[in-house]
Amino acid sequence: MSARHRHPLLMPLLLLLLVLAACGSVTLGAVPISPERMLAVMMGGGDDVARAILIDLRLPRMLLGLLVGGMLGLSGAALQGYLRNPLAEPSVLGASNAAALGAVCAMYFGLAQMHLLALPLLAILAGMIAIGGLFLLAGPSESPLTLILAGIAIATLAGAGISLSLNLSPNPFAAMEIMSWLMGSLENRSYAHVLTALPCVLVGAALLIADGRTLDALTLGEDGAQALGVDLKWARLRLMLGVAIGVGGAVAVSGSIGFVGLIVPHLIRPLTDRSPSAILLPSMLGGAALLTFADIGVRLIPTTSELKLGVLTAMLGVPVFLVYLMRERRLW
Amino acid sequence: MVTVRTKEMGVHLGRHAAVRGVTLDMPPGQLVGIIGPNGAGKSSLIRAMLGLVRLSAGSVAINGRDVAALSRQEIARHIAYLPQGQTLHWPLAVERLVALGRLPHLGPLSRLTPADEALVDAALARADVLHLKGRIATELSGGERARVLLARALAVGAPALIADEPLASLDPGHQIDVMELLSAEARSGALVVTVLHDLGMAARYCDRLILMDRGEAVADGPPMQVLTRANLARVYGIDAWIGEEAGRPVILPLSRV
């Protein structure tokens, strides 16, 4: 049965892309390092400059690209399945905006300078508070609409908070710092960031990846799914916690990176039988590969200051919308 | 074998009392038709039997056990449910859709076994849609889709089946096919409960009819006893010609009273 869920070459292809992205992320960058020097570092030797660049800069950056991208792709796929809406993406529950607000607060109040992890930890805390708010607002109903409305309320509130911090920021440089963080980047991240994001992503992914069958059953609507033995209240709880923890952790270390969670499931879906369960794992792998490739892109595209990751992924998102629009209008 | 009993059951949708004081005993081997005008509480009644809505009064028991105390999966294994309408949120292939019927029998990580696949094929065959295998369910005609969804409910292989308006959007031939199939299920020992709008079909095939009016079960018995001119005038507000064919009533609605 499982062989028919997906195109037989989909998973091998995604794994290949993942390996290529990971290798590219370590080997490509602003400072060229010759293959001999890389090999020396991999063997445990090598010169200090090459070691510092490869091990301390590029390797954590690559790991974060995989973690953040994988979480965004998986969350997007799970949310699209749960909400039965192909335009759903990880930010729909408001957790990513809330996490961004937490990070912005850390910058605004100067906590970010006091400790390297003050910003990501505050972002995760804000994401957790947002889940609490989501529970209170959405209530126990099974309808996806209440969840969307509650998510929009939280996202709007967090967005207002971010705008307020820009509005009240004491000087243009502080505002610029916040703006720049909000655009999303994996620049200058350390293993501390990897270790902050890792548990969040692991917990979040574990909560989401096991719910494929529930999402499949929801093809028949809420009554249909429940009559097939699905306990929607628990499914909804797992989904909310999984997205909020995972995406909160991802945003905390990378800033707001949109569209990965939206695009990737759409790229994967045509290569599967279109059941929600079939796209979960591939979307995770695809998201990891896509974000890591995008991160290589921002390093290699020559601009005066490094291009921000969120800007590039937003640009990638536009063609996907256009293709959808053209299909709806039957132009293509 | 499944018996469903309701006792003084009430359901509120918001402030509106959709079902009031309904007491029913549904033993196995019966084809039970639930009839009544729009908004009479038919769908709420069967949703309550499945534990899909919270009761505001009374109780529902499946094989003597309170529905509220049963897990979703236990209910799902006892009663297959074909909801009203043809909601399909993703363009799944027909066989994938019908295979969803096996979900109540799968463990959290187990896959469909060849036995499950055989049951899926059998369900497709019984609903006369085996030839639609490989087609995308959302691209089928209304009638084909209705039968595929019926196959999905049959694939559960539960000892009871509750179907909400299974004849909607079917042509007369396929309406007869579906009623024959539901009747055969009941003959083989299943409890089959179905909401019907077509009084002719209800009269011809059901062993027992429950007439709902404004949330209450106002008549319950063999079609001949339930489908009287007085009942039809009172509940539906119609005058109907009632004939007889092979011991069963034939109903022809004529006019409003």
mmCIF file of C-alpha atoms in Angstrom, chain A:
data_model
loop_
_atom_site.group_PDB
_atom_site.id
_atom_site.type_symbol
_atom_site.label_atom_id
_atom_site.label_comp_id
_atom_site.label_asym_id
_atom_site.label_seq_id
_atom_site.Cartn_x
_atom_site.Cartn_y
_atom_site.Cartn_z
ATOM 1 C CA MET A 1 0.000 0.000 0.000
ATOM 2 C CA SER A 2 2.652 2.471 1.025
ATOM 3 C CA ALA A 3 4.417 2.061 -2.296
ATOM 4 C CA ARG A 4 1.396 3.567 -4.006
ATOM 5 C CA HIS A 5 1.191 6.541 -1.649
ATOM 6 C CA ARG A 6 4.137 8.239 -3.250
ATOM 7 C CA HIS A 7 6.086 8.211 -6.458
ATOM 8 C CA PRO A 8 8.786 5.570 -5.930
ATOM 9 C CA LEU A 9 11.543 8.079 -6.700
ATOM 10 C CA LEU A 10 10.231 10.842 -4.424
ATOM 11 C CA MET A 11 11.982 9.842 -1.215
ATOM 12 C CA PRO A 12 15.322 8.959 -2.878
ATOM 13 C CA LEU A 13 15.183 12.268 -4.749
ATOM 14 C CA LEU A 14 14.500 14.235 -1.579
ATOM 15 C CA LEU A 15 17.286 12.483 0.287
ATOM 16 C CA LEU A 16 19.660 13.236 -2.576
ATOM 17 C CA LEU A 17 18.629 16.906 -2.520
ATOM 18 C CA LEU A 18 19.084 16.951 1.228
ATOM 19 C CA VAL A 19 22.626 15.578 0.972
ATOM 20 C CA LEU A 20 23.472 18.000 -1.829
ATOM 21 C CA ALA A 21 22.076 20.927 0.168
ATOM 22 C CA ALA A 22 23.982 19.890 3.271
ATOM 23 C CA CYS A 23 27.256 19.466 1.352
ATOM 24 C CA GLY A 24 26.700 22.719 -0.507
ATOM 25 C CA SER A 25 25.986 24.570 2.695
ATOM 26 C CA VAL A 26 29.297 23.502 4.205
ATOM 27 C CA THR A 27 31.424 23.879 1.090
ATOM 28 C CA LEU A 28 30.031 27.055 -0.479
ATOM 29 C CA GLY A 29 30.246 30.535 0.958
ATOM 30 C CA ALA A 30 31.704 34.017 0.755
ATOM 31 C CA VAL A 31 35.194 32.768 1.569
ATOM 32 C CA PRO A 32 36.371 30.134 -0.901
ATOM 33 C CA ILE A 33 38.136 27.198 0.707
ATOM 34 C CA SER A 34 39.990 24.757 -1.490
ATOM 35 C CA PRO A 35 38.928 21.084 -1.458
ATOM 36 C CA GLU A 36 42.336 20.079 -0.067
ATOM 37 C CA ARG A 37 41.895 22.360 2.959
ATOM 38 C CA MET A 38 38.362 21.043 3.510
ATOM 39 C CA LEU A 39 39.536 17.481 3.312
ATOM 40 C CA ALA A 40 42.250 18.257 5.855
ATOM 41 C CA VAL A 41 39.655 19.691 8.239
ATOM 42 C CA MET A 42 37.434 16.665 7.758
ATOM 43 C CA MET A 43 40.339 14.412 8.570
ATOM 44 C CA GLY A 44 40.683 16.242 11.897
ATOM 45 C CA GLY A 45 43.567 18.508 10.909
ATOM 46 C CA GLY A 46 43.653 21.533 8.665
ATOM 47 C CA ASP A 47 44.513 25.168 9.243
ATOM 48 C CA ASP A 48 42.761 27.263 11.903
ATOM 49 C CA VAL A 49 40.978 29.601 9.479
ATOM 50 C CA ALA A 50 39.480 26.735 7.508
ATOM 51 C CA ARG A 51 38.522 24.957 10.739
ATOM 52 C CA ALA A 52 36.815 28.046 12.140
ATOM 53 C CA ILE A 53 34.849 28.687 8.961
ATOM 54 C CA LEU A 54 33.809 25.096 8.346
ATOM 55 C CA ILE A 55 33.214 23.776 11.833
ATOM 56 C CA ASP A 56 32.160 26.858 13.780
ATOM 57 C CA LEU A 57 30.332 28.869 11.127
ATOM 58 C CA ARG A 58 29.099 26.742 8.264
ATOM 59 C CA LEU A 59 28.292 23.493 10.042
ATOM 60 C CA PRO A 60 25.901 25.011 12.622
ATOM 61 C CA ARG A 61 24.396 27.122 9.873
ATOM 62 C CA MET A 62 23.783 24.007 7.785
ATOM 63 C CA LEU A 63 22.271 22.164 10.749
ATOM 64 C CA LEU A 64 19.964 25.086 11.495
ATOM 65 C CA GLY A 65 18.911 25.280 7.859
ATOM 66 C CA LEU A 66 17.908 21.622 7.960
ATOM 67 C CA LEU A 67 16.133 21.883 11.322
ATOM 68 C CA VAL A 68 14.251 25.095 10.615
ATOM 69 C CA GLY A 69 13.370 24.178 7.027
ATOM 70 C CA GLY A 70 12.252 20.685 8.019
ATOM 71 C CA MET A 71 10.042 22.008 10.781
ATOM 72 C CA LEU A 72 8.474 24.649 8.546
ATOM 73 C CA GLY A 73 7.814 22.145 5.755
ATOM 74 C CA LEU A 74 6.302 19.573 8.107
ATOM 75 C CA SER A 75 4.141 22.143 9.930
ATOM 76 C CA GLY A 76 2.846 23.483 6.643
ATOM 77 C CA ALA A 77 1.908 20.000 5.457
ATOM 78 C CA ALA A 78 0.230 19.105 8.759
ATOM 79 C CA LEU A 79 -1.711 22.367 8.933
ATOM 80 C CA GLN A 80 -2.861 22.152 5.329
ATOM 81 C CA GLY A 81 -4.135 18.666 6.081
ATOM 82 C CA TYR A 82 -5.802 19.547 9.357
ATOM 83 C CA LEU A 83 -7.412 22.759 8.144
ATOM 84 C CA ARG A 84 -8.120 21.160 4.739
ATOM 85 C CA ASN A 85 -6.892 24.348 3.201
ATOM 86 C CA PRO A 86 -4.006 24.311 0.720
ATOM 87 C CA LEU A 87 -3.139 27.895 1.641
ATOM 88 C CA ALA A 88 -2.482 27.192 5.317
ATOM 89 C CA GLU A 89 1.080 27.741 6.521
ATOM 90 C CA PRO A 90 2.900 27.555 9.864
ATOM 91 C CA SER A 91 2.185 31.166 10.798
ATOM 92 C CA VAL A 92 -1.576 30.563 10.667
ATOM 93 C CA LEU A 93 -1.760 29.648 14.361
ATOM 94 C CA GLY A 94 0.043 32.807 15.417
ATOM 95 C CA ALA A 95 2.900 30.962 17.135
ATOM 96 C CA SER A 96 5.569 32.259 14.772
ATOM 97 C CA ASN A 97 4.420 35.864 15.140
ATOM 98 C CA ALA A 98 4.330 35.478 18.903
ATOM 99 C CA ALA A 99 7.836 34.004 18.897
ATOM 100 C CA ALA A 100 8.985 36.898 16.743
ATOM 101 C CA LEU A 101 7.446 39.317 19.241
ATOM 102 C CA GLY A 102 9.363 37.584 22.036
ATOM 103 C CA ALA A 103 12.589 38.009 20.091
ATOM 104 C CA VAL A 104 11.811 41.633 19.323
ATOM 105 C CA CYS A 105 11.188 42.271 23.032
ATOM 106 C CA ALA A 106 14.593 40.765 23.811
ATOM 107 C CA MET A 107 16.177 43.216 21.373
ATOM 108 C CA TYR A 108 14.046 46.180 22.398
ATOM 109 C CA PHE A 109 14.806 45.850 26.095
ATOM 110 C CA GLY A 110 18.471 45.113 25.498
ATOM 111 C CA LEU A 111 18.296 41.546 26.853
ATOM 112 C CA ALA A 112 19.696 40.162 23.618
ATOM 113 C CA GLN A 113 23.091 41.714 24.312
ATOM 114 C CA MET A 114 23.271 40.262 27.806
ATOM 115 C CA HIS A 115 23.306 36.644 26.725
ATOM 116 C CA LEU A 116 23.523 34.871 23.402
ATOM 117 C CA LEU A 117 20.474 32.750 24.158
ATOM 118 C CA ALA A 118 18.296 35.457 25.731
ATOM 119 C CA LEU A 119 16.676 36.164 22.374
ATOM 120 C CA PRO A 120 15.823 32.610 21.308
ATOM 121 C CA LEU A 121 14.679 31.635 24.796
ATOM 122 C CA LEU A 122 12.413 34.641 25.096
ATOM 123 C CA ALA A 123 11.046 33.864 21.648
ATOM 124 C CA ILE A 124 10.239 30.291 22.685
ATOM 125 C CA LEU A 125 8.619 31.569 25.883
ATOM 126 C CA ALA A 126 6.449 33.949 23.879
ATOM 127 C CA GLY A 127 5.510 31.068 21.557
ATOM 128 C CA MET A 128 4.410 29.041 24.608
ATOM 129 C CA ILE A 129 2.320 31.916 25.927
ATOM 130 C CA ALA A 130 0.729 32.105 22.489
ATOM 131 C CA ILE A 131 -0.283 28.420 22.695
ATOM 132 C CA GLY A 132 -1.945 29.160 26.027
ATOM 133 C CA GLY A 133 -3.829 32.015 24.414
ATOM 134 C CA LEU A 134 -4.755 29.786 21.497
ATOM 135 C CA PHE A 135 -6.231 27.182 23.856
ATOM 136 C CA LEU A 136 -8.239 29.810 25.711
ATOM 137 C CA LEU A 137 -9.556 31.455 22.572
ATOM 138 C CA ALA A 138 -10.192 28.408 20.396
ATOM 139 C CA GLY A 139 -11.932 26.372 23.091
ATOM 140 C CA PRO A 140 -12.674 22.677 22.848
ATOM 141 C CA SER A 141 -14.656 22.682 19.572
ATOM 142 C CA GLU A 142 -13.622 20.431 16.697
ATOM 143 C CA SER A 143 -14.185 23.039 14.034
ATOM 144 C CA PRO A 144 -11.028 24.262 12.290
ATOM 145 C CA LEU A 145 -12.595 27.690 11.902
ATOM 146 C CA THR A 146 -12.330 28.538 15.617
ATOM 147 C CA LEU A 147 -8.648 27.594 15.492
ATOM 148 C CA ILE A 148 -8.010 29.845 12.482
ATOM 149 C CA LEU A 149 -9.860 32.762 14.081
ATOM 150 C CA ALA A 150 -7.959 32.350 17.350
ATOM 151 C CA GLY A 151 -4.677 32.096 15.412
ATOM 152 C CA ILE A 152 -5.442 35.266 13.468
ATOM 153 C CA ALA A 153 -6.270 37.098 16.704
ATOM 154 C CA ILE A 154 -2.954 36.059 18.250
ATOM 155 C CA ALA A 155 -0.950 36.780 15.110
ATOM 156 C CA THR A 156 -2.540 40.214 14.831
ATOM 157 C CA LEU A 157 -1.840 41.034 18.450
ATOM 158 C CA ALA A 158 1.781 39.919 18.121
ATOM 159 C CA GLY A 159 2.108 41.879 14.878
ATOM 160 C CA ALA A 160 0.800 44.967 16.653
ATOM 161 C CA GLY A 161 3.363 44.439 19.411
ATOM 162 C CA ILE A 162 6.163 44.229 16.846
ATOM 163 C CA SER A 163 4.957 47.402 15.137
ATOM 164 C CA LEU A 164 4.792 49.107 18.523
ATOM 165 C CA SER A 165 8.398 48.235 19.250
ATOM 166 C CA LEU A 166 9.452 49.730 15.911
ATOM 167 C CA ASN A 167 7.218 52.741 16.571
ATOM 168 C CA LEU A 168 8.745 53.409 19.979
ATOM 169 C CA SER A 169 12.283 52.350 19.224
ATOM 170 C CA PRO A 170 14.730 54.891 20.673
ATOM 171 C CA ASN A 171 16.861 55.284 17.556
ATOM 172 C CA PRO A 172 16.947 54.203 13.898
ATOM 173 C CA PHE A 173 19.698 51.672 14.582
ATOM 174 C CA ALA A 174 17.586 49.797 17.111
ATOM 175 C CA ALA A 175 14.680 49.779 14.676
ATOM 176 C CA MET A 176 17.022 48.597 11.917
ATOM 177 C CA GLU A 177 18.282 45.756 14.112
ATOM 178 C CA ILE A 178 14.732 44.590 14.728
ATOM 179 C CA MET A 179 13.748 44.929 11.074
ATOM 180 C CA SER A 180 16.800 43.032 9.989
ATOM 181 C CA TRP A 181 16.131 40.188 12.442
ATOM 182 C CA LEU A 182 12.513 39.962 11.327
ATOM 183 C CA MET A 183 13.612 39.321 7.750
ATOM 184 C CA GLY A 184 15.037 36.003 8.841
ATOM 185 C CA SER A 185 18.588 34.744 8.568
ATOM 186 C CA LEU A 186 20.903 31.934 9.578
ATOM 187 C CA GLU A 187 23.968 34.161 9.574
ATOM 188 C CA ASN A 188 26.393 34.028 12.525
ATOM 189 C CA ARG A 189 24.587 31.263 14.380
ATOM 190 C CA SER A 190 26.397 28.951 16.782
ATOM 191 C CA TYR A 191 25.971 25.479 18.195
ATOM 192 C CA ALA A 192 24.137 27.099 21.116
ATOM 193 C CA HIS A 193 21.445 28.055 18.628
ATOM 194 C CA VAL A 194 21.395 24.528 17.218
ATOM 195 C CA LEU A 195 20.983 23.101 20.708
ATOM 196 C CA THR A 196 18.179 25.573 21.448
ATOM 197 C CA ALA A 197 16.217 24.733 18.320
ATOM 198 C CA LEU A 198 16.889 20.989 18.315
ATOM 199 C CA PRO A 199 14.655 19.907 21.241
ATOM 200 C CA CYS A 200 11.816 22.156 20.048
ATOM 201 C CA VAL A 201 11.987 20.780 16.533
ATOM 202 C CA LEU A 202 12.244 17.178 17.743
ATOM 203 C CA VAL A 203 9.230 17.503 20.046
ATOM 204 C CA GLY A 204 7.246 19.461 17.464
ATOM 205 C CA ALA A 205 8.014 17.007 14.665
ATOM 206 C CA ALA A 206 7.231 13.990 16.846
ATOM 207 C CA LEU A 207 3.802 15.453 17.657
ATOM 208 C CA LEU A 208 3.004 16.156 14.024
ATOM 209 C CA ILE A 209 4.454 13.252 12.107
ATOM 210 C CA ALA A 210 2.352 10.574 13.818
ATOM 211 C CA ASP A 211 -0.973 12.163 12.918
ATOM 212 C CA GLY A 212 -1.022 11.328 9.222
ATOM 213 C CA ARG A 213 -3.898 8.911 9.575
ATOM 214 C CA THR A 214 -6.030 11.473 11.411
ATOM 215 C CA LEU A 215 -5.400 13.958 8.641
ATOM 216 C CA ASP A 216 -6.392 11.354 6.041
ATOM 217 C CA ALA A 217 -9.630 10.637 7.896
ATOM 218 C CA LEU A 218 -10.430 14.361 7.916
ATOM 219 C CA THR A 219 -10.798 14.094 4.137
ATOM 220 C CA LEU A 220 -14.336 12.958 5.035
ATOM 221 C CA GLY A 221 -15.000 15.977 7.244
ATOM 222 C CA GLU A 222 -15.142 16.126 11.023
ATOM 223 C CA ASP A 223 -18.114 13.792 11.495
ATOM 224 C CA GLY A 224 -16.679 11.315 9.011
ATOM 225 C CA ALA A 225 -13.295 11.308 10.725
ATOM 226 C CA GLN A 226 -14.753 10.892 14.210
ATOM 227 C CA ALA A 227 -16.976 8.068 13.043
ATOM 228 C CA LEU A 228 -13.753 6.361 11.857
ATOM 229 C CA GLY A 229 -12.474 6.382 15.416
ATOM 230 C CA VAL A 230 -10.424 9.573 15.334
ATOM 231 C CA ASP A 231 -10.474 11.557 18.548
ATOM 232 C CA LEU A 232 -10.354 15.051 17.108
ATOM 233 C CA LYS A 233 -9.837 16.799 20.429
ATOM 234 C CA TRP A 234 -6.540 14.993 21.001
ATOM 235 C CA ALA A 235 -5.542 15.346 17.382
ATOM 236 C CA ARG A 236 -6.112 19.066 17.583
ATOM 237 C CA LEU A 237 -4.145 19.305 20.810
ATOM 238 C CA ARG A 238 -1.183 17.467 19.265
ATOM 239 C CA LEU A 239 -1.319 19.679 16.201
ATOM 240 C CA MET A 240 -1.453 22.933 18.164
ATOM 241 C CA LEU A 241 1.375 21.903 20.492
ATOM 242 C CA GLY A 242 3.480 20.464 17.664
ATOM 243 C CA VAL A 243 3.237 23.555 15.473
ATOM 244 C CA ALA A 244 3.649 26.023 18.320
ATOM 245 C CA ILE A 245 6.644 24.306 19.928
ATOM 246 C CA GLY A 246 8.381 23.387 16.682
ATOM 247 C CA VAL A 247 7.781 26.594 14.779
ATOM 248 C CA GLY A 248 8.343 28.683 17.901
ATOM 249 C CA GLY A 249 11.749 27.051 18.316
ATOM 250 C CA ALA A 250 12.551 27.498 14.630
ATOM 251 C CA VAL A 251 11.587 31.179 14.539
ATOM 252 C CA ALA A 252 13.540 31.755 17.737
ATOM 253 C CA VAL A 253 16.829 30.928 16.019
ATOM 254 C CA SER A 254 16.149 32.060 12.465
ATOM 255 C CA GLY A 255 13.693 34.958 12.518
ATOM 256 C CA SER A 256 10.563 34.996 10.395
ATOM 257 C CA ILE A 257 10.983 32.844 7.334
ATOM 258 C CA GLY A 258 7.755 32.651 5.413
ATOM 259 C CA PHE A 259 6.506 30.578 2.508
ATOM 260 C CA VAL A 260 8.647 27.451 3.033
ATOM 261 C CA GLY A 261 5.755 25.813 4.885
ATOM 262 C CA LEU A 262 3.383 26.950 2.186
ATOM 263 C CA ILE A 263 5.344 26.061 -0.942
ATOM 264 C CA VAL A 264 6.907 22.742 -0.038
ATOM 265 C CA PRO A 265 3.685 20.717 0.434
ATOM 266 C CA HIS A 266 2.522 22.014 -2.949
ATOM 267 C CA LEU A 267 5.724 20.910 -4.633
ATOM 268 C CA ILE A 268 5.457 17.473 -2.999
ATOM 269 C CA ARG A 269 1.731 16.829 -3.444
ATOM 270 C CA PRO A 270 1.718 16.063 -7.201
ATOM 271 C CA LEU A 271 4.253 13.290 -6.581
ATOM 272 C CA THR A 272 1.979 11.542 -4.066
ATOM 273 C CA ASP A 273 -1.568 10.184 -4.033
ATOM 274 C CA ARG A 274 -2.517 13.573 -2.501
ATOM 275 C CA SER A 275 -3.509 12.098 0.834
ATOM 276 C CA PRO A 276 -2.328 14.329 3.690
ATOM 277 C CA SER A 277 -0.363 11.514 5.335
ATOM 278 C CA ALA A 278 1.705 10.927 2.210
ATOM 279 C CA ILE A 279 3.164 14.445 2.194
ATOM 280 C CA LEU A 280 4.176 14.812 5.858
ATOM 281 C CA LEU A 281 7.621 13.230 5.860
ATOM 282 C CA PRO A 282 8.504 14.321 2.300
ATOM 283 C CA SER A 283 7.524 17.909 3.192
ATOM 284 C CA MET A 284 9.879 17.767 6.146
ATOM 285 C CA LEU A 285 12.767 16.584 3.963
ATOM 286 C CA GLY A 286 11.810 18.975 1.170
ATOM 287 C CA GLY A 287 11.569 21.931 3.552
ATOM 288 C CA ALA A 288 14.977 21.135 4.992
ATOM 289 C CA ALA A 289 16.510 20.925 1.507
ATOM 290 C CA LEU A 290 14.742 24.026 0.195
ATOM 291 C CA LEU A 291 15.701 26.270 3.102
ATOM 292 C CA THR A 292 19.290 25.042 3.046
ATOM 293 C CA PHE A 293 19.501 25.716 -0.707
ATOM 294 C CA ALA A 294 17.965 29.151 -0.160
ATOM 295 C CA ASP A 295 20.549 29.798 2.527
ATOM 296 C CA ILE A 296 23.319 28.878 0.055
ATOM 297 C CA GLY A 297 21.616 31.267 -2.366
ATOM 298 C CA VAL A 298 21.726 34.246 -0.029
ATOM 299 C CA ARG A 299 25.433 33.656 0.485
ATOM 300 C CA LEU A 300 26.258 33.390 -3.202
ATOM 301 C CA ILE A 301 23.966 36.041 -4.715
ATOM 302 C CA PRO A 302 26.182 39.124 -4.829
ATOM 303 C CA THR A 303 24.561 42.012 -2.959
ATOM 304 C CA THR A 304 26.149 44.822 -0.966
ATOM 305 C CA SER A 305 24.950 43.395 2.351
ATOM 306 C CA GLU A 306 23.981 39.731 2.691
ATOM 307 C CA LEU A 307 20.529 39.028 1.323
ATOM 308 C CA LYS A 308 18.102 37.983 4.061
ATOM 309 C CA LEU A 309 16.727 34.463 3.930
ATOM 310 C CA GLY A 310 13.111 35.520 4.514
ATOM 311 C CA VAL A 311 13.317 37.849 1.534
ATOM 312 C CA LEU A 312 14.462 35.086 -0.790
ATOM 313 C CA THR A 313 11.859 32.561 0.395
ATOM 314 C CA ALA A 314 9.116 35.176 -0.020
ATOM 315 C CA MET A 315 10.279 35.680 -3.614
ATOM 316 C CA LEU A 316 10.147 31.914 -4.150
ATOM 317 C CA GLY A 317 6.602 31.894 -2.774
ATOM 318 C CA VAL A 318 5.163 34.243 -5.381
ATOM 319 C CA PRO A 319 5.411 31.883 -8.372
ATOM 320 C CA VAL A 320 3.594 29.173 -6.404
ATOM 321 C CA PHE A 321 0.663 31.515 -5.831
ATOM 322 C CA LEU A 322 0.709 32.505 -9.497
ATOM 323 C CA VAL A 323 0.588 28.878 -10.614
ATOM 324 C CA TYR A 324 -2.393 28.293 -8.292
ATOM 325 C CA LEU A 325 -4.117 31.377 -9.588
ATOM 326 C CA MET A 326 -3.595 30.298 -13.170
ATOM 327 C CA ARG A 327 -4.954 26.840 -12.424
ATOM 328 C CA GLU A 328 -8.026 28.331 -10.724
ATOM 329 C CA ARG A 329 -8.600 30.549 -13.764
ATOM 330 C CA ARG A 330 -7.909 27.539 -15.973
ATOM 331 C CA LEU A 331 -5.210 29.414 -17.866
ATOM 332 C CA TRP A 332 -2.843 26.511 -17.365
#
